[in-house]
Short mmCIF file of C-alpha atoms in Angstrom, two decimals:
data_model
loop_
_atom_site.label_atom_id
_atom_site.label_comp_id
_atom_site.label_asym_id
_atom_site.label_seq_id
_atom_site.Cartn_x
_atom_site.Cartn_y
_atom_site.Cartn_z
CA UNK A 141 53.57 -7.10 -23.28
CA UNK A 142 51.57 -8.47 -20.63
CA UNK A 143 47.85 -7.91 -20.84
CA UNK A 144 45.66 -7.32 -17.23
CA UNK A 145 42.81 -9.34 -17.24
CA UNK A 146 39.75 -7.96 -16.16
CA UNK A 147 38.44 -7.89 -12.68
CA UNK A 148 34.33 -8.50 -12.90
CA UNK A 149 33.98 -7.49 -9.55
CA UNK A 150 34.66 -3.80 -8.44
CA UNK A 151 33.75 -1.54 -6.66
CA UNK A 152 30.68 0.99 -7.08
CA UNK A 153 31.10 3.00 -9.57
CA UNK A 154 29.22 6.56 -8.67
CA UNK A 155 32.01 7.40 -6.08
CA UNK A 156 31.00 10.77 -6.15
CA UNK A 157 27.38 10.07 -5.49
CA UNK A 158 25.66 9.84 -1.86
CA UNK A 159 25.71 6.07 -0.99
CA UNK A 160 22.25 5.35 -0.02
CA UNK A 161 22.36 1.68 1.95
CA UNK A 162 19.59 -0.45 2.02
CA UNK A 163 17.90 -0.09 5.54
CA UNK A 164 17.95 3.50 5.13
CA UNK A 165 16.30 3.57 1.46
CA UNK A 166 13.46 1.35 3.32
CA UNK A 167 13.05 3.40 5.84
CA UNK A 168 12.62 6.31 3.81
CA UNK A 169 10.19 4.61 1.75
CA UNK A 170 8.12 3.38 4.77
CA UNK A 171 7.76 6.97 5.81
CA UNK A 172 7.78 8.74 2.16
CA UNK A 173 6.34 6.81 -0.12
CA UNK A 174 2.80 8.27 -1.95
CA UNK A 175 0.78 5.20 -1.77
CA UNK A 176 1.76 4.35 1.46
CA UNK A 177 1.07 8.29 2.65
CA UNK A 178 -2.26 7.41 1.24
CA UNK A 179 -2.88 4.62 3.03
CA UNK A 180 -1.84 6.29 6.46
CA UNK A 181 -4.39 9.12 5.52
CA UNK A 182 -7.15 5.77 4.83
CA UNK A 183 -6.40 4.88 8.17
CA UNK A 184 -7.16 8.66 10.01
CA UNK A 185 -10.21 8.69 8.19
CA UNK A 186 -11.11 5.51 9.37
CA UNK A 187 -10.59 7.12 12.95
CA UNK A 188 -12.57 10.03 12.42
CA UNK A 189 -15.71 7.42 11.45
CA UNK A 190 -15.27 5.74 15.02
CA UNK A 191 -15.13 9.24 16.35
CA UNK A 192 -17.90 10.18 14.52
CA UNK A 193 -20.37 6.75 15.76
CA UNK A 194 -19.32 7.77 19.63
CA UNK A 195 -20.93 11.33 19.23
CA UNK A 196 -24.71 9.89 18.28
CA UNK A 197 -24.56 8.53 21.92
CA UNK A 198 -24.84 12.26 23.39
CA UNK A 199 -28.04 13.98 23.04
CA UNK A 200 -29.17 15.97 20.08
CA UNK A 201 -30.20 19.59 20.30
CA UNK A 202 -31.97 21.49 17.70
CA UNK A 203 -32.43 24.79 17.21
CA UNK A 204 -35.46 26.36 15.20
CA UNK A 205 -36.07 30.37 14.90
CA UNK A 206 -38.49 31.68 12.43
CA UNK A 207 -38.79 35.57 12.08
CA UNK A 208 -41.31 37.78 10.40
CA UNK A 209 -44.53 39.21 9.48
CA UNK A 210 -47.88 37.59 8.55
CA UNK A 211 -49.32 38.77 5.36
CA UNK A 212 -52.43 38.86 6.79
CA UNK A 213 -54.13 39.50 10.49
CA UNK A 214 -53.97 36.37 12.68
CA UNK A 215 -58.16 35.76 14.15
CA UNK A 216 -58.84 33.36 17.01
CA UNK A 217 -62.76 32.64 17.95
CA UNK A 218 -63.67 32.14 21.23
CA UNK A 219 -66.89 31.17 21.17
CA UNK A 220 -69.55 31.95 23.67
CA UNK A 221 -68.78 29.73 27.63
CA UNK A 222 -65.78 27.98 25.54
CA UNK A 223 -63.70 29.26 29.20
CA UNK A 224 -67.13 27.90 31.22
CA UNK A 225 -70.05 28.57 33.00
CA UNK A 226 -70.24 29.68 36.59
CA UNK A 227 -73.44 30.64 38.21
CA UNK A 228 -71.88 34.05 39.88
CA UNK A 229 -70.69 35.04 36.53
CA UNK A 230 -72.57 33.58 33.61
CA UNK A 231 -70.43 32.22 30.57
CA UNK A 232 -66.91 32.98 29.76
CA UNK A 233 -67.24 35.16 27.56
CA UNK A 234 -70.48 36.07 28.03
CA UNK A 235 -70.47 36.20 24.09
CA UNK A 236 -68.62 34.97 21.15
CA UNK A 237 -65.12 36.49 20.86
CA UNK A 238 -62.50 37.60 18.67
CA UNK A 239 -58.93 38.21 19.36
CA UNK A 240 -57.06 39.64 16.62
CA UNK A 241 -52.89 40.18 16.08
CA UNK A 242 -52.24 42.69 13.62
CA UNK A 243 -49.96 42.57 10.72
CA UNK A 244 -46.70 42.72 12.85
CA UNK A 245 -43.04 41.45 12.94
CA UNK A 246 -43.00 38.28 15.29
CA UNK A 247 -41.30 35.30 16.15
CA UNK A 248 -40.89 31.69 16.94
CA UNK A 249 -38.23 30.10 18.72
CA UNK A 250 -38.25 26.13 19.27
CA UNK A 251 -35.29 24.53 21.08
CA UNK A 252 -35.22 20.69 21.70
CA UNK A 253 -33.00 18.28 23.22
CA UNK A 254 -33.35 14.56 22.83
CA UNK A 255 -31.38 11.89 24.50
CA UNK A 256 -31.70 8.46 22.51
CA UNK A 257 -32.36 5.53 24.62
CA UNK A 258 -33.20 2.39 22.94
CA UNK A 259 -30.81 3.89 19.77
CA UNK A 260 -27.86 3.26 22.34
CA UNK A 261 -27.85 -0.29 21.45
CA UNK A 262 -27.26 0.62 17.63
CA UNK A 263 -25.11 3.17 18.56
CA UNK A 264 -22.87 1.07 20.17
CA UNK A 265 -22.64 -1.33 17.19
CA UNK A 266 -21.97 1.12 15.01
CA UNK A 267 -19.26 2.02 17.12
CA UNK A 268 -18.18 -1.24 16.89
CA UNK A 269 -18.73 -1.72 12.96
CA UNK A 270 -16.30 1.46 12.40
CA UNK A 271 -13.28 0.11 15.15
CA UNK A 272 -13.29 -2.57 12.62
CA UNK A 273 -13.13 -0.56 9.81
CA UNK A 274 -10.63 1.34 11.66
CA UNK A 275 -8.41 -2.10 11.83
CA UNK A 276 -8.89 -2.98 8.20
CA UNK A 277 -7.34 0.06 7.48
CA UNK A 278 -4.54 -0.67 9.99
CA UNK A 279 -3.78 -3.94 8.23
CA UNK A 280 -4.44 -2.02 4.40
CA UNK A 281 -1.94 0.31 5.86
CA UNK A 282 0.81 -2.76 7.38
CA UNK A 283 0.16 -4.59 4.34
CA UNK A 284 0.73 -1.47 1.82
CA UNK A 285 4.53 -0.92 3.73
CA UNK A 286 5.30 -4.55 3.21
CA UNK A 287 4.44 -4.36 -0.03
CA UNK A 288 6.11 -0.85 -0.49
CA UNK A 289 9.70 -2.28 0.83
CA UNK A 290 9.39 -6.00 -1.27
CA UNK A 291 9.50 -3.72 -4.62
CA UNK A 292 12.40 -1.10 -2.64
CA UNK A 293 14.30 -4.33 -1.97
CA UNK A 294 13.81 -5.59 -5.66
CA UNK A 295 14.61 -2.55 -7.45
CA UNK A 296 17.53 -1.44 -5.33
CA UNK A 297 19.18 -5.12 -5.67
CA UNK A 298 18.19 -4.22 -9.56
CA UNK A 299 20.37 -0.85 -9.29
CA UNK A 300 23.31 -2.70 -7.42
CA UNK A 301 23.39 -5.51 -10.43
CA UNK A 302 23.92 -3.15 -12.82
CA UNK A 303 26.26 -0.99 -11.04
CA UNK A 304 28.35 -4.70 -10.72
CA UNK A 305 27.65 -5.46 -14.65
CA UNK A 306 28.96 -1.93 -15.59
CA UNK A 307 31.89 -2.44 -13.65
CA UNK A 308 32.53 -5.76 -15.48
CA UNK A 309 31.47 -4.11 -18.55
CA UNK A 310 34.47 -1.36 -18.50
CA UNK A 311 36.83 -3.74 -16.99
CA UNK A 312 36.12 -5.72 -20.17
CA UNK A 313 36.54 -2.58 -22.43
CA UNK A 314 39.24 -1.65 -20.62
CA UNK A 315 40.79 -5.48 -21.28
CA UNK A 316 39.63 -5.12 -24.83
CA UNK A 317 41.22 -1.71 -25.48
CA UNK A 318 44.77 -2.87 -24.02
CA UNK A 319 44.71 -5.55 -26.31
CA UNK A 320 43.66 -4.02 -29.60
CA UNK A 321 46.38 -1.52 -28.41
CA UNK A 322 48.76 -4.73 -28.75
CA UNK A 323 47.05 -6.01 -31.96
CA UNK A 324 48.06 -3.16 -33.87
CA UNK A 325 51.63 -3.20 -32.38
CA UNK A 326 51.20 -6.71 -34.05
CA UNK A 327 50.02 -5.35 -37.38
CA UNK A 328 52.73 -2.83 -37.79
CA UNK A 329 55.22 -5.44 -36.94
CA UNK A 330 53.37 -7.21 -39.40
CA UNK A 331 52.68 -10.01 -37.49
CA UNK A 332 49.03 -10.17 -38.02
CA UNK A 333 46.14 -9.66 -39.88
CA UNK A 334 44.53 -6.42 -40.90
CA UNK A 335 41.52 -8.00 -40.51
CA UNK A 336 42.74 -8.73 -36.85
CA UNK A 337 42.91 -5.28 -36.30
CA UNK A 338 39.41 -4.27 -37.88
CA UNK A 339 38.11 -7.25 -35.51
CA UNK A 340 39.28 -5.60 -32.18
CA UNK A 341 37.94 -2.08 -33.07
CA UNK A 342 34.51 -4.01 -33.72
CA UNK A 343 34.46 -5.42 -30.31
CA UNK A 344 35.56 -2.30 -28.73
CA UNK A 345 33.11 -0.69 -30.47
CA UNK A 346 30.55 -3.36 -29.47
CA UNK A 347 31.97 -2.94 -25.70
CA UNK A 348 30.98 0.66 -25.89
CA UNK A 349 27.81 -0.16 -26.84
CA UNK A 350 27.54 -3.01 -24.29
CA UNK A 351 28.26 -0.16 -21.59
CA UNK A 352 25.70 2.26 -23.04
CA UNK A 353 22.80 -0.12 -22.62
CA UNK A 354 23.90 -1.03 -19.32
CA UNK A 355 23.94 2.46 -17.95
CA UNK A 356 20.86 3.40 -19.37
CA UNK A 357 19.30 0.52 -17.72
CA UNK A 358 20.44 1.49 -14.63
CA UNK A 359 19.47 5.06 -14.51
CA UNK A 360 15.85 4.04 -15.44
CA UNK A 361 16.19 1.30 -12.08
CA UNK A 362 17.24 4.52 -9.94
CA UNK A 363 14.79 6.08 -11.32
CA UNK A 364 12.18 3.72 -10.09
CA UNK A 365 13.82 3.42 -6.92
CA UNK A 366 13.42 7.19 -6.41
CA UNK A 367 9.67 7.28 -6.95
CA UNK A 368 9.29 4.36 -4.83
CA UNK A 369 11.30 6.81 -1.84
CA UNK A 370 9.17 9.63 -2.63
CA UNK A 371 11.85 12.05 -4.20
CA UNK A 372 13.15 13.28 -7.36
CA UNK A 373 13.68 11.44 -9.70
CA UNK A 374 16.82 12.78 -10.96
CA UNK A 375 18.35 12.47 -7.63
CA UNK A 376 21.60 11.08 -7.66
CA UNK A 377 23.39 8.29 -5.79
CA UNK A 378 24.99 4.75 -5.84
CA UNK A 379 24.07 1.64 -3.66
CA UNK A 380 26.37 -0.62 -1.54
CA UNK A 381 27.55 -3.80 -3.21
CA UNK A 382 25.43 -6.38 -1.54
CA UNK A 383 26.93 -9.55 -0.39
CA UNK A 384 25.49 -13.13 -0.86
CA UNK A 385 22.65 -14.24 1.23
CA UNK A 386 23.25 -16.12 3.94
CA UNK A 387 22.44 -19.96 3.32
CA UNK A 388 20.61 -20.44 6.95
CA UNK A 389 18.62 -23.88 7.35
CA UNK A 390 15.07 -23.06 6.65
CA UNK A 391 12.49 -25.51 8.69
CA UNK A 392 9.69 -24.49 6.12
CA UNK A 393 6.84 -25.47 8.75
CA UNK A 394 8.10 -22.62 11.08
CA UNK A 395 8.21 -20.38 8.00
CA UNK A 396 4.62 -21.65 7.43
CA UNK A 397 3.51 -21.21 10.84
CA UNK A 398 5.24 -17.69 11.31
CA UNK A 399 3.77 -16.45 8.07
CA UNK A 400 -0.16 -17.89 9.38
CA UNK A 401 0.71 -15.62 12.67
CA UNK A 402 2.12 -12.44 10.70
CA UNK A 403 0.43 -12.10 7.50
CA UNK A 404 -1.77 -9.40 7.36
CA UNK A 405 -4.10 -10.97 4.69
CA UNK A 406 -5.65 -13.59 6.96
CA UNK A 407 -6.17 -11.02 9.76
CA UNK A 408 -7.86 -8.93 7.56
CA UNK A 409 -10.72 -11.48 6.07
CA UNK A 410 -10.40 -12.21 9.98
CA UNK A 411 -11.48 -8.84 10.54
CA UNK A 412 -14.24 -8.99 7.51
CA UNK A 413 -15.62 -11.77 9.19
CA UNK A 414 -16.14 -10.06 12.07
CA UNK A 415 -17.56 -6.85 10.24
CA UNK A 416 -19.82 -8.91 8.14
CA UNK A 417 -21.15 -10.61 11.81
CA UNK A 418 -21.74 -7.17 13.14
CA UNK A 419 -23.56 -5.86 10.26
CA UNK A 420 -26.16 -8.51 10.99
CA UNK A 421 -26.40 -7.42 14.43
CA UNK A 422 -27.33 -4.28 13.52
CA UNK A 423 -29.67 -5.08 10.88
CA UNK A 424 -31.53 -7.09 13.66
CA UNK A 425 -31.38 -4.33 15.95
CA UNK A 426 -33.47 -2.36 13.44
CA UNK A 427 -36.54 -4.29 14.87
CA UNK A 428 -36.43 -2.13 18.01
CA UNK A 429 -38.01 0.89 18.33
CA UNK A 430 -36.26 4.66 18.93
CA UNK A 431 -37.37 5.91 21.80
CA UNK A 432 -35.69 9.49 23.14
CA UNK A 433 -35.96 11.31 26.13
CA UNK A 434 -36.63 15.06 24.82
CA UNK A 435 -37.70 18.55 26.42
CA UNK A 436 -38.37 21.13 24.30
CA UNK A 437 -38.76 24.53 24.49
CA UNK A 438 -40.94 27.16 22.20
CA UNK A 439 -41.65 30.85 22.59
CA UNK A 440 -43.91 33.30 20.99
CA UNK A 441 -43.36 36.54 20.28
CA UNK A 442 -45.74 39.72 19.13
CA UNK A 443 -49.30 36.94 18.90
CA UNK A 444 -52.39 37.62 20.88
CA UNK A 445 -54.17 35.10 22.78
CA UNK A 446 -51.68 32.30 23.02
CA UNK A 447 -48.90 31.68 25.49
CA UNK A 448 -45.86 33.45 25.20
CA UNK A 449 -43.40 30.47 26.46
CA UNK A 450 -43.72 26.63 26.42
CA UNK A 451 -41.57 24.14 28.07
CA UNK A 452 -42.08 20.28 27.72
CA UNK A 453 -40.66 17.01 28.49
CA UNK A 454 -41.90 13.66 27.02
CA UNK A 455 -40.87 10.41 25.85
CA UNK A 456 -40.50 10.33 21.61
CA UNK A 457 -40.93 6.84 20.28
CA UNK A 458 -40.10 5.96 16.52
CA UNK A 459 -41.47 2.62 15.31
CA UNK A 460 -42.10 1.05 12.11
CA UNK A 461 -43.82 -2.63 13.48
CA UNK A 462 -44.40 -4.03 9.41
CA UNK A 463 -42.00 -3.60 6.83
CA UNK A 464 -43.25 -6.43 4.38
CA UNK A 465 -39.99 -8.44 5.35
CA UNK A 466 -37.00 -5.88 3.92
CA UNK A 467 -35.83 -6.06 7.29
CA UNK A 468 -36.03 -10.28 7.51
CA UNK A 469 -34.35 -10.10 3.66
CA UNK A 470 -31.78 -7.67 4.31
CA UNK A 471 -30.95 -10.31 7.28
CA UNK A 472 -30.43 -12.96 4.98
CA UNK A 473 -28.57 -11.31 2.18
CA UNK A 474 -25.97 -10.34 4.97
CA UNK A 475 -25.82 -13.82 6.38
CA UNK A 476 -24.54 -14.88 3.00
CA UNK A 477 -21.89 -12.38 3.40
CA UNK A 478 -20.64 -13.68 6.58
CA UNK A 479 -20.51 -17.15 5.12
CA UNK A 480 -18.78 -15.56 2.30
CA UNK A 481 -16.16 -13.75 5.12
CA UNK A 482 -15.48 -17.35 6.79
CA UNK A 483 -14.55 -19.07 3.59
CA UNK A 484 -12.40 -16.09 2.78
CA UNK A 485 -10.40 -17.07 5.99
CA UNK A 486 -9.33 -20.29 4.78
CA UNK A 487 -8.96 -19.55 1.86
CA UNK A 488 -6.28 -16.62 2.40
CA UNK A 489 -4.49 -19.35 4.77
CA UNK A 490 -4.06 -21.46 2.00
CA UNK A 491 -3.17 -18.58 -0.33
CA UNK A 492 -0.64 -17.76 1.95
CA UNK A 493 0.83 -21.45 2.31
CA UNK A 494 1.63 -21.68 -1.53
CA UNK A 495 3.04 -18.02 -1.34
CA UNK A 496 5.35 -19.73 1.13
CA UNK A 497 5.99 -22.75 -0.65
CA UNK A 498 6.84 -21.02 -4.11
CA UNK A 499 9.09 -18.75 -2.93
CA UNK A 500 10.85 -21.10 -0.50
CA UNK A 501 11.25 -23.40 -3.72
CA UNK A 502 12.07 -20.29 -6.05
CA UNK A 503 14.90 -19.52 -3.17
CA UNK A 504 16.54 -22.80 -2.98
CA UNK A 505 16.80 -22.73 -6.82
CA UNK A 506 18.03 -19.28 -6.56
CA UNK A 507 21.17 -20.64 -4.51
CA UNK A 508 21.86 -23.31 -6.43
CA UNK A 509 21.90 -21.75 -9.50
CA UNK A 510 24.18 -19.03 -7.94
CA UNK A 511 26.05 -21.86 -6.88
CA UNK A 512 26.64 -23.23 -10.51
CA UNK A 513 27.15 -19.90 -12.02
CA UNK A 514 29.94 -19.10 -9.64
CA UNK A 515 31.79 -22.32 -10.75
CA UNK A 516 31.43 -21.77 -14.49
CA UNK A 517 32.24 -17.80 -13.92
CA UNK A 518 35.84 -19.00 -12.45
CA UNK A 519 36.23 -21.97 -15.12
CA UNK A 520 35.85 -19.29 -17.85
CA UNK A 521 38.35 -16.84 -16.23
CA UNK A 522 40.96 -19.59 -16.03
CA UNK A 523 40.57 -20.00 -19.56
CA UNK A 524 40.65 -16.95 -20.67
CA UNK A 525 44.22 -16.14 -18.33
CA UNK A 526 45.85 -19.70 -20.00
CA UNK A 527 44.45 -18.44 -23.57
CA UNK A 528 46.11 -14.42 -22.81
CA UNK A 529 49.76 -16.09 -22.07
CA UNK A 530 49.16 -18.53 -25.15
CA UNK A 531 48.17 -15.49 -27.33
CA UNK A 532 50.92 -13.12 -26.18
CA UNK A 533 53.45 -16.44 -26.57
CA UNK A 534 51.38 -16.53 -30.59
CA UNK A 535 50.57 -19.65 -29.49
CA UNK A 536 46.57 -19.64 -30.27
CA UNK A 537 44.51 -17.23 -32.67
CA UNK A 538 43.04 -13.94 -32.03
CA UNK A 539 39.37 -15.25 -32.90
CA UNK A 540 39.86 -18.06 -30.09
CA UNK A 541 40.94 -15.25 -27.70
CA UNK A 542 38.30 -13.26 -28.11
CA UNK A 543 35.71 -15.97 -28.12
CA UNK A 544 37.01 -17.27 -24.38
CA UNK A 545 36.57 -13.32 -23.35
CA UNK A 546 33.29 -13.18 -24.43
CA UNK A 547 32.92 -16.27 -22.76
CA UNK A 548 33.98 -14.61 -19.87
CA UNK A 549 31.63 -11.57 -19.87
CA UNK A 550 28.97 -13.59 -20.33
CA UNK A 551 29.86 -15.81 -17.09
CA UNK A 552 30.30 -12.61 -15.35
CA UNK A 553 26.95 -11.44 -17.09
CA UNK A 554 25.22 -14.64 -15.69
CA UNK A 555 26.73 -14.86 -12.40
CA UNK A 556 25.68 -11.35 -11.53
CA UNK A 557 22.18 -12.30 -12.69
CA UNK A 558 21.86 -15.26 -10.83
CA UNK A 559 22.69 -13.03 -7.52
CA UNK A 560 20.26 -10.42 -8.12
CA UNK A 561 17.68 -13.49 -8.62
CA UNK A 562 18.93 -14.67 -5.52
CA UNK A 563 18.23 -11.28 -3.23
CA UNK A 564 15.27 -10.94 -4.85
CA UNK A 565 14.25 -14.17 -3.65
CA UNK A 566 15.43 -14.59 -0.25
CA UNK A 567 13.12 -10.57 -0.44
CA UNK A 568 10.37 -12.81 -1.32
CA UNK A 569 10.58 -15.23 1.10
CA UNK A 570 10.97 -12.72 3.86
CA UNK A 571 7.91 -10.96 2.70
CA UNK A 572 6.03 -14.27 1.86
CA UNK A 573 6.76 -15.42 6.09
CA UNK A 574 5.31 -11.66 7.53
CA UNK A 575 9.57 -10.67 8.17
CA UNK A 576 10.27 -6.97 7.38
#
């Protein structure tokens, strides 16, 4: 009887499942994702605070009514000439006076309006400070995506490995099945061993096993892959079989260069730089005073004596010339900070130029090991077909069969490993340069 030998390399094996490729499982992550969602709702906050700075540059208007009734009568003296003294009349009043308001229900209305003036200058760097903020969370937001479809890209090349190895896996069984089938054809003829026989239902046995783990492993990667998508986690489906990378010339000072120019980490200590420089500005700006345009408006109700309505314009000025030096210390503490900010900046361009540099190194290793492990995967397979035709002629042992099969699976094993490494580098390096 001839025996098949197993084919390591099939096809996905969830054929009934939705195929879910992997631009579409990144763009569903980009837009579903929670911690991305969270970061997008960061980043309309962050808008609201801008729109929130503009609106201190209108005026303000308050509004102040007080209704009631005094507990007791309200009294106002006039004392004797307190209106003058004219020679046709005599004094106004002739004689001390007293105007009275009973107990009654009145009221006091007091509108204002104030227009800031000087305050226009803080304003304006406030509005400033939060556009900033606003771009931080921009780049929080960019960053949290890139990060978001690096750890897609890993786990779904993590789901597609062990789809392959579970393929290899039953085409081993399968192999391994087929031939203790043939084994105890063997024994009855008595031909071989009974410990022969025992042997191949072990290693099925342990083939079963082998398959077990390797499904379990992959139904915990999909279901990692699903939370990372933003759906259920029991939602079924298989990936494509992903091919080997590409082995494009990389001119690693263009990857440096590109990832300086795309990397959202150096424009954001860019940007903290820049916040850090405003903040000083507007501690400075505290040294001016508020001044506001403002008209009021105040009326009287139900009260003797005193005017009914009031209407005023004037110029309100706020000032506080000696503050012990909190002002000249709060100056300097925020200085620091902006020193701080600038050595940030070089510092996340050289934190980006060894992200480069490791994973362009971690890459090139990552091919040649793939490389390697292809070789030995076919050197083993050869072995194992000459050893099958030398077993079925009786020409070698059971034990040294089984040996070169396990050899086999574990060349399979390794080679599939060495892929996955591979995509999840060549992910790396992609993410490490600013390329989604």
């Amino acid at each position: 009887m001839k025996l098949v030998l197993p084919m390591l390399l099939l096809a996905p094996l969830c054929c009934g499942a939705q195929v879910l490729t992997l631009d579409a499982a990144v763009a569903l992550a980009v837009k579903e994702n929670r911690g991305v969602q969270l970061s997008a709702i960061d980043l309309a906050k962050a808008g609201e605070v801008v729109a929130q700075a503009r609106t201190r540059r209108l005026p303000k208007i308050e509004a102040n009514v007080l209704a009631g009734q005094t507990l007791v009568p309200m009294e106002f003296a006039i004392p004797m000439g307190a209106l003058g003294v004219f020679a046709a009349t005599g004094p106004i009043p002739a004689h001390n006076a007293t105007v009275t308001t009973p107990r009654t229900f009145s009221g006091l209305v007091n509108l204002s309006m104030a227009q800031p003036l000087t305050q226009l200058v803080k304003v304006g760097l406030a509005t400033r400070d939060a556009r900033v903020g606003e771009e931080l969370a921009r780049e929080t937001l960019h960053e949290q995506q890139r990060n978001t479809v690096l750890r897609v890209k890993d786990t779904y090349y993590q789901v597609a490995q062990a789809q392959a190895q579970i393929s290899g896996a039953k085409a081993s069984l399968a192999y391994l099945i087929e031939l203790s089938a043939l084994v105890d054809r063997q024994f009855a003829e008595q031909t071989v061993l009974q410990s022969d026989v025992l042997t191949m239902k072990g290693q099925v046995l342990q083939q079963q096993y082998q398959v077990l783990v390797l499904e379990n492993a992959l139904a915990s990667s999909k279901e990692t892959l699903n939370h990372l998508l933003g759906r259920d986690l029991r939602t079924d489906f298989a990936v494509e079989e992903q091919p080997v990378p590409g082995a494009d010339d990389l001119d690693l000072a263009a990857a440096r260069a590109n990832a300086i120019a795309q990397r959202s980490e150096i424009r954001m200590a860019g940007l903290q730089t820049k916040k850090a420089d405003i903040e000083i500005r507007r501690q400075r700006a505290e040294y001016l005073p508020d001044i506001s345009v403002q008209l009021s408006y105040l009326s009287l109700s139900h009260v003797s004596f005193v005017p009914k309505q009031s209407v005023s314009a004037a110029l309100l000025l706020q000032w506080q010339p000696f503050d012990w030096g909190l002002t000249r210390h709060k100056i300097a503490e925020l200085e620091g900070g902006s020193r701080q900010a600038a050595l940030s900046v070089e510092d996340a361009r050289q934190r980006v130029d060894l992200d480069v540099n490791a994973t362009f190194r971690s890459l090139t290793e990552s091919r040649a090991q793939l490389a390697t492990q292809a070789a030995i995967q076919e050197t083993e397979r050869e072995k194992l077909r000459v050893l099958t035709h030398q077993y079925q002629q009786q020409a070698v042992l059971l034990a040294d069969l089984l040996r070169q099969q396990a050899a086999v699976a574990q060349a399979s094993n390794q080679y599939q490993q060495a892929l996955a490494r591979l995509w999840s580098a060549t992910a790396g390096f992609d993410h490490a340069i600013g390329r989604d």
